[in-house]
Structures are given as structure tokens and as C-alpha cells.
mmCIF file of N, CA and C in Angstrom:
data_model
loop_
_atom_site.group_PDB
_atom_site.id
_atom_site.type_symbol
_atom_site.label_atom_id
_atom_site.label_comp_id
_atom_site.label_asym_id
_atom_site.label_seq_id
_atom_site.Cartn_x
_atom_site.Cartn_y
_atom_site.Cartn_z
ATOM 1 N N MET A 164 91.210 -129.803 -46.298
ATOM 2 C CA MET A 164 91.077 -128.611 -46.744
ATOM 3 C C MET A 164 90.315 -128.135 -46.933
ATOM 4 N N LYS A 165 90.728 -126.570 -46.315
ATOM 5 C CA LYS A 165 89.908 -125.869 -46.203
ATOM 6 C C LYS A 165 89.295 -124.807 -47.028
ATOM 7 N N ASN A 166 89.814 -125.185 -48.698
ATOM 8 C CA ASN A 166 89.379 -123.696 -49.017
ATOM 9 C C ASN A 166 88.721 -124.552 -51.242
ATOM 10 N N PRO A 167 88.524 -125.852 -50.956
ATOM 11 C CA PRO A 167 88.478 -126.558 -52.573
ATOM 12 C C PRO A 167 88.634 -125.624 -53.473
ATOM 13 N N SER A 168 88.226 -124.085 -53.737
ATOM 14 C CA SER A 168 88.459 -122.878 -54.264
ATOM 15 C C SER A 168 90.024 -122.805 -55.211
ATOM 16 N N LYS A 169 90.840 -122.849 -53.556
ATOM 17 C CA LYS A 169 92.048 -122.552 -53.679
ATOM 18 C C LYS A 169 93.099 -123.659 -53.956
ATOM 19 N N VAL A 170 92.661 -125.046 -54.125
ATOM 20 C CA VAL A 170 93.047 -126.102 -53.777
ATOM 21 C C VAL A 170 93.604 -125.655 -55.489
ATOM 22 N N LEU A 171 91.483 -126.028 -56.415
ATOM 23 C CA LEU A 171 91.457 -126.131 -57.817
ATOM 24 C C LEU A 171 92.627 -124.709 -58.526
ATOM 25 N N LEU A 172 92.238 -123.706 -58.688
ATOM 26 C CA LEU A 172 93.099 -122.525 -58.494
ATOM 27 C C LEU A 172 94.409 -123.068 -59.100
ATOM 28 N N VAL A 173 95.037 -123.287 -58.089
ATOM 29 C CA VAL A 173 96.579 -123.877 -57.607
ATOM 30 C C VAL A 173 97.025 -124.517 -58.956
ATOM 31 N N PHE A 174 96.051 -125.991 -58.765
ATOM 32 C CA PHE A 174 96.334 -127.053 -59.919
ATOM 33 C C PHE A 174 96.164 -126.333 -61.313
ATOM 34 N N ALA A 175 94.849 -125.338 -60.881
ATOM 35 C CA ALA A 175 94.014 -125.398 -62.588
ATOM 36 C C ALA A 175 95.474 -124.127 -63.180
ATOM 37 N N GLY A 176 95.744 -123.490 -62.681
ATOM 38 C CA GLY A 176 97.728 -122.927 -62.914
ATOM 39 C C GLY A 176 98.759 -123.753 -63.605
ATOM 40 N N LEU A 177 98.677 -124.361 -62.760
ATOM 41 C CA LEU A 177 100.266 -125.731 -62.532
ATOM 42 C C LEU A 177 99.793 -126.037 -64.305
ATOM 43 N N PHE A 178 98.678 -127.077 -64.282
ATOM 44 C CA PHE A 178 98.028 -127.170 -65.978
ATOM 45 C C PHE A 178 98.114 -126.462 -66.852
ATOM 46 N N GLY A 179 97.603 -125.372 -66.478
ATOM 47 C CA GLY A 179 98.180 -124.239 -67.132
ATOM 48 C C GLY A 179 99.244 -123.717 -67.838
ATOM 49 N N VAL A 180 99.878 -124.025 -66.487
ATOM 50 C CA VAL A 180 101.949 -123.748 -67.353
ATOM 51 C C VAL A 180 102.141 -124.837 -67.967
ATOM 52 N N ILE A 181 102.134 -126.016 -67.568
ATOM 53 C CA ILE A 181 102.309 -127.327 -68.535
ATOM 54 C C ILE A 181 101.767 -126.924 -69.697
ATOM 55 N N GLY A 182 100.654 -126.455 -69.848
ATOM 56 C CA GLY A 182 99.903 -127.059 -71.516
ATOM 57 C C GLY A 182 100.978 -125.934 -71.929
ATOM 58 N N ALA A 183 100.742 -124.523 -71.887
ATOM 59 C CA ALA A 183 101.434 -123.383 -72.838
ATOM 60 C C ALA A 183 102.839 -124.583 -73.293
ATOM 61 N N VAL A 184 103.216 -124.205 -71.803
ATOM 62 C CA VAL A 184 105.744 -124.931 -72.245
ATOM 63 C C VAL A 184 104.500 -126.305 -73.691
ATOM 64 N N MET A 185 104.223 -127.344 -73.519
ATOM 65 C CA MET A 185 104.140 -128.504 -74.572
ATOM 66 C C MET A 185 103.350 -127.693 -75.691
ATOM 67 N N GLY A 186 102.412 -126.521 -75.536
ATOM 68 C CA GLY A 186 102.416 -126.057 -77.416
ATOM 69 C C GLY A 186 103.320 -124.920 -77.407
ATOM 70 N N ALA A 187 104.580 -124.562 -76.600
ATOM 71 C CA ALA A 187 106.048 -123.853 -77.108
ATOM 72 C C ALA A 187 106.215 -124.637 -77.459
ATOM 73 N N HIS A 188 106.646 -125.331 -77.074
ATOM 74 C CA HIS A 188 107.985 -126.645 -77.817
ATOM 75 C C HIS A 188 107.736 -127.147 -79.229
ATOM 76 N N MET A 189 106.539 -127.455 -78.766
ATOM 77 C CA MET A 189 105.263 -127.717 -80.302
ATOM 78 C C MET A 189 105.793 -126.778 -81.831
ATOM 79 N N ALA A 190 105.428 -125.944 -80.955
ATOM 80 C CA ALA A 190 105.283 -125.346 -81.807
ATOM 81 C C ALA A 190 107.025 -124.907 -82.434
ATOM 82 N N GLY A 191 107.805 -124.749 -81.529
ATOM 83 C CA GLY A 191 109.060 -124.293 -81.517
ATOM 84 C C GLY A 191 109.885 -125.117 -82.510
ATOM 85 N N SER A 192 109.564 -126.335 -82.219
ATOM 86 C CA SER A 192 109.476 -127.666 -83.319
ATOM 87 C C SER A 192 109.596 -128.663 -84.309
ATOM 88 N N GLY A 193 108.706 -127.739 -84.423
ATOM 89 C CA GLY A 193 107.575 -127.933 -85.208
ATOM 90 C C GLY A 193 107.093 -129.202 -84.848
ATOM 91 N N ALA A 194 106.645 -130.644 -84.264
ATOM 92 C CA ALA A 194 106.877 -131.303 -83.888
ATOM 93 C C ALA A 194 104.785 -131.617 -83.324
ATOM 94 N N TYR A 195 104.615 -132.621 -83.575
ATOM 95 C CA TYR A 195 103.072 -132.100 -83.242
ATOM 96 C C TYR A 195 102.799 -133.742 -81.895
ATOM 97 N N ALA A 196 103.894 -134.135 -81.723
ATOM 98 C CA ALA A 196 103.711 -135.410 -81.376
ATOM 99 C C ALA A 196 102.882 -135.587 -79.823
ATOM 100 N N PHE A 197 102.702 -134.337 -79.208
ATOM 101 C CA PHE A 197 102.242 -133.791 -77.627
ATOM 102 C C PHE A 197 101.350 -133.347 -77.915
ATOM 103 N N ARG A 198 100.329 -133.070 -79.153
ATOM 104 C CA ARG A 198 99.150 -132.638 -79.722
ATOM 105 C C ARG A 198 98.463 -132.533 -78.355
ATOM 106 N N PRO A 199 98.283 -134.302 -78.417
ATOM 107 C CA PRO A 199 96.457 -134.898 -77.628
ATOM 108 C C PRO A 199 96.649 -134.930 -76.452
ATOM 109 N N VAL A 200 98.397 -134.925 -75.729
ATOM 110 C CA VAL A 200 98.395 -134.915 -74.239
ATOM 111 C C VAL A 200 97.818 -132.301 -73.767
ATOM 112 N N HIS A 201 98.795 -132.324 -74.592
ATOM 113 C CA HIS A 201 98.689 -130.872 -74.377
ATOM 114 C C HIS A 201 97.492 -130.450 -74.701
ATOM 115 N N THR A 202 96.174 -130.976 -75.303
ATOM 116 C CA THR A 202 94.425 -130.471 -75.166
ATOM 117 C C THR A 202 94.341 -130.511 -74.081
ATOM 118 N N HIS A 203 94.769 -132.308 -73.816
ATOM 119 C CA HIS A 203 93.585 -132.632 -72.094
ATOM 120 C C HIS A 203 93.934 -131.498 -71.029
ATOM 121 N N ILE A 204 95.876 -131.187 -70.981
ATOM 122 C CA ILE A 204 96.428 -130.936 -69.864
ATOM 123 C C ILE A 204 95.584 -129.458 -69.585
ATOM 124 N N LEU A 205 95.253 -128.299 -70.802
ATOM 125 C CA LEU A 205 94.533 -127.269 -71.314
ATOM 126 C C LEU A 205 92.948 -127.604 -71.379
ATOM 127 N N VAL A 206 92.470 -128.574 -71.646
ATOM 128 C CA VAL A 206 90.893 -128.587 -71.273
ATOM 129 C C VAL A 206 90.964 -129.420 -69.958
ATOM 130 N N VAL A 207 91.100 -130.275 -69.966
ATOM 131 C CA VAL A 207 90.469 -130.937 -68.699
ATOM 132 C C VAL A 207 91.705 -130.364 -67.105
ATOM 133 N N GLY A 208 92.991 -130.853 -67.383
ATOM 134 C CA GLY A 208 93.233 -129.933 -66.448
ATOM 135 C C GLY A 208 93.124 -127.952 -65.943
ATOM 136 N N TRP A 209 93.505 -127.310 -67.142
ATOM 137 C CA TRP A 209 93.077 -125.770 -66.583
ATOM 138 C C TRP A 209 91.865 -125.436 -66.405
ATOM 139 N N LEU A 210 91.308 -125.515 -67.781
ATOM 140 C CA LEU A 210 89.639 -125.177 -67.529
ATOM 141 C C LEU A 210 88.475 -125.469 -66.996
ATOM 142 N N THR A 211 88.975 -126.446 -67.074
ATOM 143 C CA THR A 211 87.804 -126.965 -66.006
ATOM 144 C C THR A 211 88.261 -127.229 -64.431
ATOM 145 N N LEU A 212 89.145 -128.076 -63.942
ATOM 146 C CA LEU A 212 89.719 -126.817 -62.682
ATOM 147 C C LEU A 212 89.359 -126.101 -62.530
ATOM 148 N N PHE A 213 89.821 -124.809 -63.450
ATOM 149 C CA PHE A 213 89.404 -123.359 -63.864
ATOM 150 C C PHE A 213 88.260 -123.330 -62.734
ATOM 151 N N SER A 214 87.407 -123.632 -63.811
ATOM 152 C CA SER A 214 85.355 -123.398 -64.032
ATOM 153 C C SER A 214 85.333 -123.913 -62.170
ATOM 154 N N TRP A 215 85.769 -125.074 -62.272
ATOM 155 C CA TRP A 215 85.400 -126.360 -60.837
ATOM 156 C C TRP A 215 85.182 -124.650 -59.676
ATOM 157 N N ALA A 216 87.067 -123.933 -59.485
ATOM 158 C CA ALA A 216 87.076 -123.238 -58.563
ATOM 159 C C ALA A 216 86.372 -122.012 -58.445
ATOM 160 N N VAL A 217 86.144 -122.046 -59.165
ATOM 161 C CA VAL A 217 84.823 -120.376 -59.663
ATOM 162 C C VAL A 217 83.907 -121.246 -59.231
ATOM 163 N N PHE A 218 83.544 -122.213 -59.415
ATOM 164 C CA PHE A 218 81.955 -122.445 -58.761
ATOM 165 C C PHE A 218 82.371 -122.038 -56.995
ATOM 166 N N TYR A 219 83.267 -122.922 -56.769
ATOM 167 C CA TYR A 219 83.430 -123.620 -55.639
ATOM 168 C C TYR A 219 83.479 -121.894 -54.485
ATOM 169 N N LYS A 220 84.198 -120.623 -56.193
ATOM 170 C CA LYS A 220 84.010 -119.644 -54.468
ATOM 171 C C LYS A 220 82.848 -118.464 -55.281
ATOM 172 N N VAL A 221 82.275 -118.713 -56.083
ATOM 173 C CA VAL A 221 80.918 -117.975 -56.081
ATOM 174 C C VAL A 221 79.593 -118.079 -55.572
ATOM 175 N N PHE A 222 79.580 -119.699 -55.109
ATOM 176 C CA PHE A 222 78.402 -120.801 -54.615
ATOM 177 C C PHE A 222 79.104 -121.198 -53.447
ATOM 178 N N SER A 223 77.756 -120.870 -52.622
ATOM 179 C CA SER A 223 78.222 -120.983 -51.110
ATOM 180 C C SER A 223 78.147 -122.412 -50.887
ATOM 181 N N ILE A 224 78.987 -122.999 -51.181
ATOM 182 C CA ILE A 224 78.915 -124.247 -50.623
ATOM 183 C C ILE A 224 79.444 -125.330 -50.064
ATOM 184 N N LYS A 225 79.255 -126.109 -49.259
ATOM 185 C CA LYS A 225 79.530 -126.951 -47.574
ATOM 186 C C LYS A 225 80.803 -127.423 -47.566
ATOM 187 N N HIS A 226 81.481 -127.505 -47.679
ATOM 188 C CA HIS A 226 82.602 -128.136 -47.205
ATOM 189 C C HIS A 226 82.732 -129.593 -46.543
ATOM 190 N N THR A 227 82.305 -130.563 -47.831
ATOM 191 C CA THR A 227 82.456 -132.218 -46.744
ATOM 192 C C THR A 227 82.482 -132.483 -47.759
ATOM 193 N N LEU A 228 82.410 -134.031 -47.662
ATOM 194 C CA LEU A 228 83.596 -135.192 -47.738
ATOM 195 C C LEU A 228 83.369 -134.819 -49.452
ATOM 196 N N LEU A 229 81.775 -135.201 -49.983
ATOM 197 C CA LEU A 229 81.610 -134.640 -51.505
ATOM 198 C C LEU A 229 82.154 -133.433 -51.884
ATOM 199 N N THR A 230 82.412 -132.276 -50.818
ATOM 200 C CA THR A 230 83.778 -131.479 -51.704
ATOM 201 C C THR A 230 84.970 -131.903 -51.647
ATOM 202 N N LYS A 231 85.464 -132.531 -50.908
ATOM 203 C CA LYS A 231 86.916 -133.210 -50.833
ATOM 204 C C LYS A 231 87.106 -134.740 -52.003
ATOM 205 N N LEU A 232 86.171 -135.483 -52.076
ATOM 206 C CA LEU A 232 85.962 -136.401 -53.466
ATOM 207 C C LEU A 232 86.141 -135.984 -54.592
ATOM 208 N N HIS A 233 85.329 -135.198 -54.650
ATOM 209 C CA HIS A 233 85.443 -134.018 -56.230
ATOM 210 C C HIS A 233 86.771 -133.803 -56.104
ATOM 211 N N VAL A 234 87.272 -132.570 -55.219
ATOM 212 C CA VAL A 234 88.840 -131.986 -55.467
ATOM 213 C C VAL A 234 88.849 -133.246 -55.790
ATOM 214 N N TRP A 235 90.188 -134.256 -55.143
ATOM 215 C CA TRP A 235 90.968 -134.624 -55.535
ATOM 216 C C TRP A 235 91.468 -135.923 -56.308
ATOM 217 N N THR A 236 89.392 -136.345 -57.118
ATOM 218 C CA THR A 236 89.502 -137.269 -58.487
ATOM 219 C C THR A 236 89.617 -136.112 -58.935
ATOM 220 N N SER A 237 89.436 -134.917 -58.989
ATOM 221 C CA SER A 237 89.654 -134.572 -60.544
ATOM 222 C C SER A 237 91.014 -133.893 -60.492
ATOM 223 N N ILE A 238 91.554 -133.728 -59.337
ATOM 224 C CA ILE A 238 93.504 -133.393 -59.359
ATOM 225 C C ILE A 238 94.055 -135.064 -59.626
ATOM 226 N N ILE A 239 93.940 -136.048 -59.188
ATOM 227 C CA ILE A 239 94.398 -137.249 -59.708
ATOM 228 C C ILE A 239 94.185 -137.461 -60.723
ATOM 229 N N GLY A 240 92.641 -137.647 -61.002
ATOM 230 C CA GLY A 240 92.276 -138.030 -62.569
ATOM 231 C C GLY A 240 92.454 -137.780 -63.974
ATOM 232 N N THR A 241 92.928 -135.955 -63.680
ATOM 233 C CA THR A 241 93.173 -134.850 -64.544
ATOM 234 C C THR A 241 95.193 -135.589 -64.394
ATOM 235 N N THR A 242 95.693 -135.720 -64.006
ATOM 236 C CA THR A 242 97.507 -135.870 -63.915
ATOM 237 C C THR A 242 97.628 -137.612 -64.573
ATOM 238 N N GLY A 243 96.514 -138.304 -63.573
ATOM 239 C CA GLY A 243 96.740 -139.624 -64.467
ATOM 240 C C GLY A 243 96.274 -140.175 -65.775
ATOM 241 N N LEU A 244 95.360 -139.378 -66.313
ATOM 242 C CA LEU A 244 95.049 -139.463 -67.295
ATOM 243 C C LEU A 244 96.027 -138.319 -68.827
ATOM 244 N N THR A 245 96.156 -137.964 -68.351
ATOM 245 C CA THR A 245 97.793 -136.773 -68.445
ATOM 246 C C THR A 245 98.776 -137.787 -68.793
ATOM 247 N N ALA A 246 99.568 -138.316 -67.775
ATOM 248 C CA ALA A 246 100.621 -138.332 -67.754
ATOM 249 C C ALA A 246 100.531 -140.171 -68.274
ATOM 250 N N GLY A 247 99.315 -140.882 -68.111
ATOM 251 C CA GLY A 247 99.307 -142.062 -68.646
ATOM 252 C C GLY A 247 99.359 -142.191 -70.355
ATOM 253 N N MET A 248 98.513 -140.632 -70.873
ATOM 254 C CA MET A 248 98.267 -140.275 -72.237
ATOM 255 C C MET A 248 99.438 -140.413 -72.845
ATOM 256 N N TYR A 249 100.754 -139.846 -72.223
ATOM 257 C CA TYR A 249 102.198 -139.563 -72.381
ATOM 258 C C TYR A 249 103.301 -140.593 -72.486
ATOM 259 N N LEU A 250 102.684 -140.769 -71.936
ATOM 260 C CA LEU A 250 103.631 -142.754 -71.262
ATOM 261 C C LEU A 250 103.078 -143.535 -72.430
ATOM 262 N N HIS A 251 102.032 -144.080 -72.673
ATOM 263 C CA HIS A 251 101.041 -144.855 -74.184
ATOM 264 C C HIS A 251 101.051 -144.101 -75.343
ATOM 265 N N MET A 252 101.020 -142.642 -75.737
ATOM 266 C CA MET A 252 101.327 -142.078 -77.159
ATOM 267 C C MET A 252 102.880 -141.354 -77.466
ATOM 268 N N VAL A 253 103.797 -141.237 -76.492
ATOM 269 C CA VAL A 253 104.641 -139.541 -76.667
ATOM 270 C C VAL A 253 105.534 -140.471 -75.949
ATOM 271 N N SER A 254 106.172 -141.100 -75.077
ATOM 272 C CA SER A 254 107.191 -141.367 -74.050
ATOM 273 C C SER A 254 107.927 -141.977 -74.978
ATOM 274 N N GLN A 255 109.066 -141.707 -74.824
ATOM 275 C CA GLN A 255 110.056 -143.302 -75.255
ATOM 276 C C GLN A 255 110.532 -144.377 -74.111
ATOM 277 N N ILE A 256 110.072 -143.818 -72.334
ATOM 278 C CA ILE A 256 110.197 -145.399 -71.750
ATOM 279 C C ILE A 256 110.146 -146.041 -71.691
ATOM 280 N N GLU A 257 110.656 -147.221 -71.596
ATOM 281 C CA GLU A 257 110.436 -148.731 -72.301
ATOM 282 C C GLU A 257 109.144 -148.896 -70.434
ATOM 283 N N MET A 258 107.877 -149.152 -70.345
ATOM 284 C CA MET A 258 106.972 -149.600 -69.552
ATOM 285 C C MET A 258 106.391 -150.414 -70.959
ATOM 286 N N PRO A 259 105.626 -151.704 -69.624
ATOM 287 C CA PRO A 259 104.595 -152.481 -69.963
ATOM 288 C C PRO A 259 103.482 -152.265 -70.792
ATOM 289 N N ASP A 260 102.984 -152.161 -71.252
ATOM 290 C CA ASP A 260 101.319 -151.792 -72.024
ATOM 291 C C ASP A 260 100.525 -151.311 -70.466
ATOM 292 N N ILE A 261 100.460 -152.647 -70.068
ATOM 293 C CA ILE A 261 99.534 -152.866 -69.127
ATOM 294 C C ILE A 261 99.658 -151.737 -67.710
ATOM 295 N N VAL A 262 100.776 -150.585 -67.543
ATOM 296 C CA VAL A 262 100.945 -150.224 -66.351
ATOM 297 C C VAL A 262 100.927 -148.719 -67.239
ATOM 298 N N THR A 263 101.120 -148.213 -68.438
ATOM 299 C CA THR A 263 100.352 -147.156 -69.223
ATOM 300 C C THR A 263 99.292 -147.537 -69.239
ATOM 301 N N LEU A 264 98.809 -148.041 -69.282
ATOM 302 C CA LEU A 264 97.404 -148.592 -69.551
ATOM 303 C C LEU A 264 95.806 -148.129 -68.455
ATOM 304 N N VAL A 265 96.898 -149.045 -67.482
ATOM 305 C CA VAL A 265 95.704 -148.788 -65.855
ATOM 306 C C VAL A 265 96.345 -147.325 -65.358
ATOM 307 N N ILE A 266 97.317 -146.371 -65.868
ATOM 308 C CA ILE A 266 97.765 -145.267 -65.496
ATOM 309 C C ILE A 266 96.501 -144.355 -66.389
ATOM 310 N N TYR A 267 96.644 -144.426 -67.716
ATOM 311 C CA TYR A 267 95.655 -143.554 -68.280
ATOM 312 C C TYR A 267 94.515 -143.731 -68.609
ATOM 313 N N ILE A 268 93.734 -144.818 -68.197
ATOM 314 C CA ILE A 268 92.451 -145.408 -68.030
ATOM 315 C C ILE A 268 92.371 -145.543 -66.473
ATOM 316 N N GLY A 269 92.759 -145.430 -65.416
ATOM 317 C CA GLY A 269 92.619 -144.911 -64.321
ATOM 318 C C GLY A 269 92.226 -143.756 -64.119
ATOM 319 N N GLY A 270 93.599 -143.018 -64.432
ATOM 320 C CA GLY A 270 92.798 -141.175 -65.084
ATOM 321 C C GLY A 270 91.571 -140.676 -65.727
ATOM 322 N N GLY A 271 91.296 -142.289 -66.741
ATOM 323 C CA GLY A 271 90.376 -140.958 -67.826
ATOM 324 C C GLY A 271 89.501 -141.688 -66.345
ATOM 325 N N VAL A 272 88.932 -142.203 -65.647
ATOM 326 C CA VAL A 272 87.810 -143.089 -64.956
ATOM 327 C C VAL A 272 87.499 -141.846 -64.103
ATOM 328 N N ALA A 273 88.911 -141.850 -62.972
ATOM 329 C CA ALA A 273 88.594 -141.152 -62.194
ATOM 330 C C ALA A 273 87.713 -139.758 -62.513
ATOM 331 N N VAL A 274 88.894 -139.482 -63.776
ATOM 332 C CA VAL A 274 88.132 -137.695 -64.538
ATOM 333 C C VAL A 274 86.189 -137.973 -64.519
ATOM 334 N N LEU A 275 85.971 -139.022 -65.075
ATOM 335 C CA LEU A 275 84.724 -139.597 -65.172
ATOM 336 C C LEU A 275 83.641 -138.857 -63.854
ATOM 337 N N VAL A 276 84.809 -140.058 -62.856
ATOM 338 C CA VAL A 276 84.167 -140.222 -61.302
ATOM 339 C C VAL A 276 83.699 -138.431 -61.103
ATOM 340 N N SER A 277 85.219 -137.458 -60.813
ATOM 341 C CA SER A 277 84.760 -136.346 -60.799
ATOM 342 C C SER A 277 83.916 -135.615 -61.520
ATOM 343 N N PHE A 278 83.462 -135.455 -62.543
ATOM 344 C CA PHE A 278 82.101 -135.220 -63.199
ATOM 345 C C PHE A 278 80.680 -135.464 -62.431
ATOM 346 N N ILE A 279 80.801 -136.710 -62.693
ATOM 347 C CA ILE A 279 80.249 -137.003 -61.805
ATOM 348 C C ILE A 279 79.875 -136.013 -60.249
ATOM 349 N N LEU A 280 80.760 -136.395 -59.418
ATOM 350 C CA LEU A 280 80.432 -135.611 -58.630
ATOM 351 C C LEU A 280 79.943 -134.167 -58.644
ATOM 352 N N PHE A 281 80.280 -133.903 -59.253
ATOM 353 C CA PHE A 281 81.067 -132.155 -59.814
ATOM 354 C C PHE A 281 78.960 -132.310 -59.707
ATOM 355 N N PHE A 282 78.387 -132.803 -61.036
ATOM 356 C CA PHE A 282 77.047 -132.833 -61.373
ATOM 357 C C PHE A 282 76.233 -132.910 -59.953
ATOM 358 N N VAL A 283 76.387 -133.752 -59.412
ATOM 359 C CA VAL A 283 75.672 -134.420 -58.121
ATOM 360 C C VAL A 283 76.109 -132.883 -56.801
ATOM 361 N N GLN A 284 77.035 -132.293 -57.025
ATOM 362 C CA GLN A 284 76.874 -131.534 -55.785
ATOM 363 C C GLN A 284 76.265 -129.920 -56.539
ATOM 364 N N THR A 285 76.402 -130.331 -57.874
ATOM 365 C CA THR A 285 74.891 -129.446 -58.090
ATOM 366 C C THR A 285 73.292 -129.345 -58.204
ATOM 367 N N LEU A 286 73.463 -130.880 -58.144
ATOM 368 C CA LEU A 286 71.718 -131.046 -57.686
ATOM 369 C C LEU A 286 71.642 -130.796 -56.267
ATOM 370 N N ILE A 287 72.479 -131.366 -55.439
ATOM 371 C CA ILE A 287 72.503 -130.727 -54.008
ATOM 372 C C ILE A 287 72.699 -129.579 -53.455
ATOM 373 N N TYR A 288 72.808 -128.685 -54.607
ATOM 374 C CA TYR A 288 73.556 -127.136 -53.589
ATOM 375 C C TYR A 288 71.986 -126.686 -53.708
ATOM 376 N N LYS A 289 71.692 -125.550 -52.430
ATOM 377 C CA LYS A 289 70.907 -125.418 -52.093
ATOM 378 C C LYS A 289 71.164 -123.210 -52.001
ATOM 379 N N PRO A 290 70.542 -122.488 -52.637
ATOM 380 C CA PRO A 290 70.782 -121.503 -53.004
ATOM 381 C C PRO A 290 70.318 -121.097 -51.121
ATOM 382 N N VAL A 291 71.165 -119.932 -51.116
ATOM 383 C CA VAL A 291 71.122 -119.287 -49.114
ATOM 384 C C VAL A 291 69.289 -118.632 -49.374
ATOM 385 N N ASN A 292 68.996 -118.649 -50.313
ATOM 386 C CA ASN A 292 67.949 -117.405 -50.681
ATOM 387 C C ASN A 292 67.181 -118.206 -51.357
ATOM 388 N N ASP A 293 66.551 -119.445 -51.307
ATOM 389 C CA ASP A 293 65.364 -120.103 -51.939
ATOM 390 C C ASP A 293 65.002 -120.242 -50.159
#
């Protein structure tokens, strides 16, 4: 991964499109079952990943293992959280509850880990002019 900002930006855009399409569908149909999934896709997927993309673009961060772990836990976590939320709350797909909960909770844990990794990244960041 040469450019974490670009990777995060692309996934933020993807989550933004998915969230906007879900919102348009809800508005057009008058059915709001997707509301929690739509909200999480836009807040965690679009807004958070976009802000982290800006962080990596604006600040000179060495691309270390910490950076890679942060980027991929955020992408995998957002995908798992929102997919698991959809499967558990909305989907008509018959799956055992344990499967949907593992995806849902596993994604949520990965998102939490990504926030912690981002916090660590900000703690160890050293500005060039210091």
C-alpha cells in the first residue's frame, strides 16, 4: 500500500455511493428499514474514512505497519459492521443468528480497533518542524 490516503478515499467514495443509494431508496419507497445501516455506512464508511484519508494526505506520516493495520481494519471493519447489521436487522436471507452476529460484532470490533490505532497514530506523530 503506497498511498493510504488514496485507498481510504476510494473506499469512502464507495461507502458514500452505497449510503446515498440506500437513502434514495428509502425516500422513494417510504420504507425506512435500512435507516441504521444507511446511517452507519455514511458516518463510519464515508465520513470517517474520508477524514482519515485527509489526515494521511495533510500530515506527513511514515507508512508503517501501524498505518497499514489502521487502514485495513477500518475498511474491513466498516464492511463487516454494516453488512452484519444488514444481515441481522433487515435481510430476508435465512442465516443462523450466530453467523450474522459474528459478522456484525466482528466488524464492530474491527472498527473499534481502527479508532484505537488511529489514536495511537496521532500520539506518535511528530511534526516535521518540531
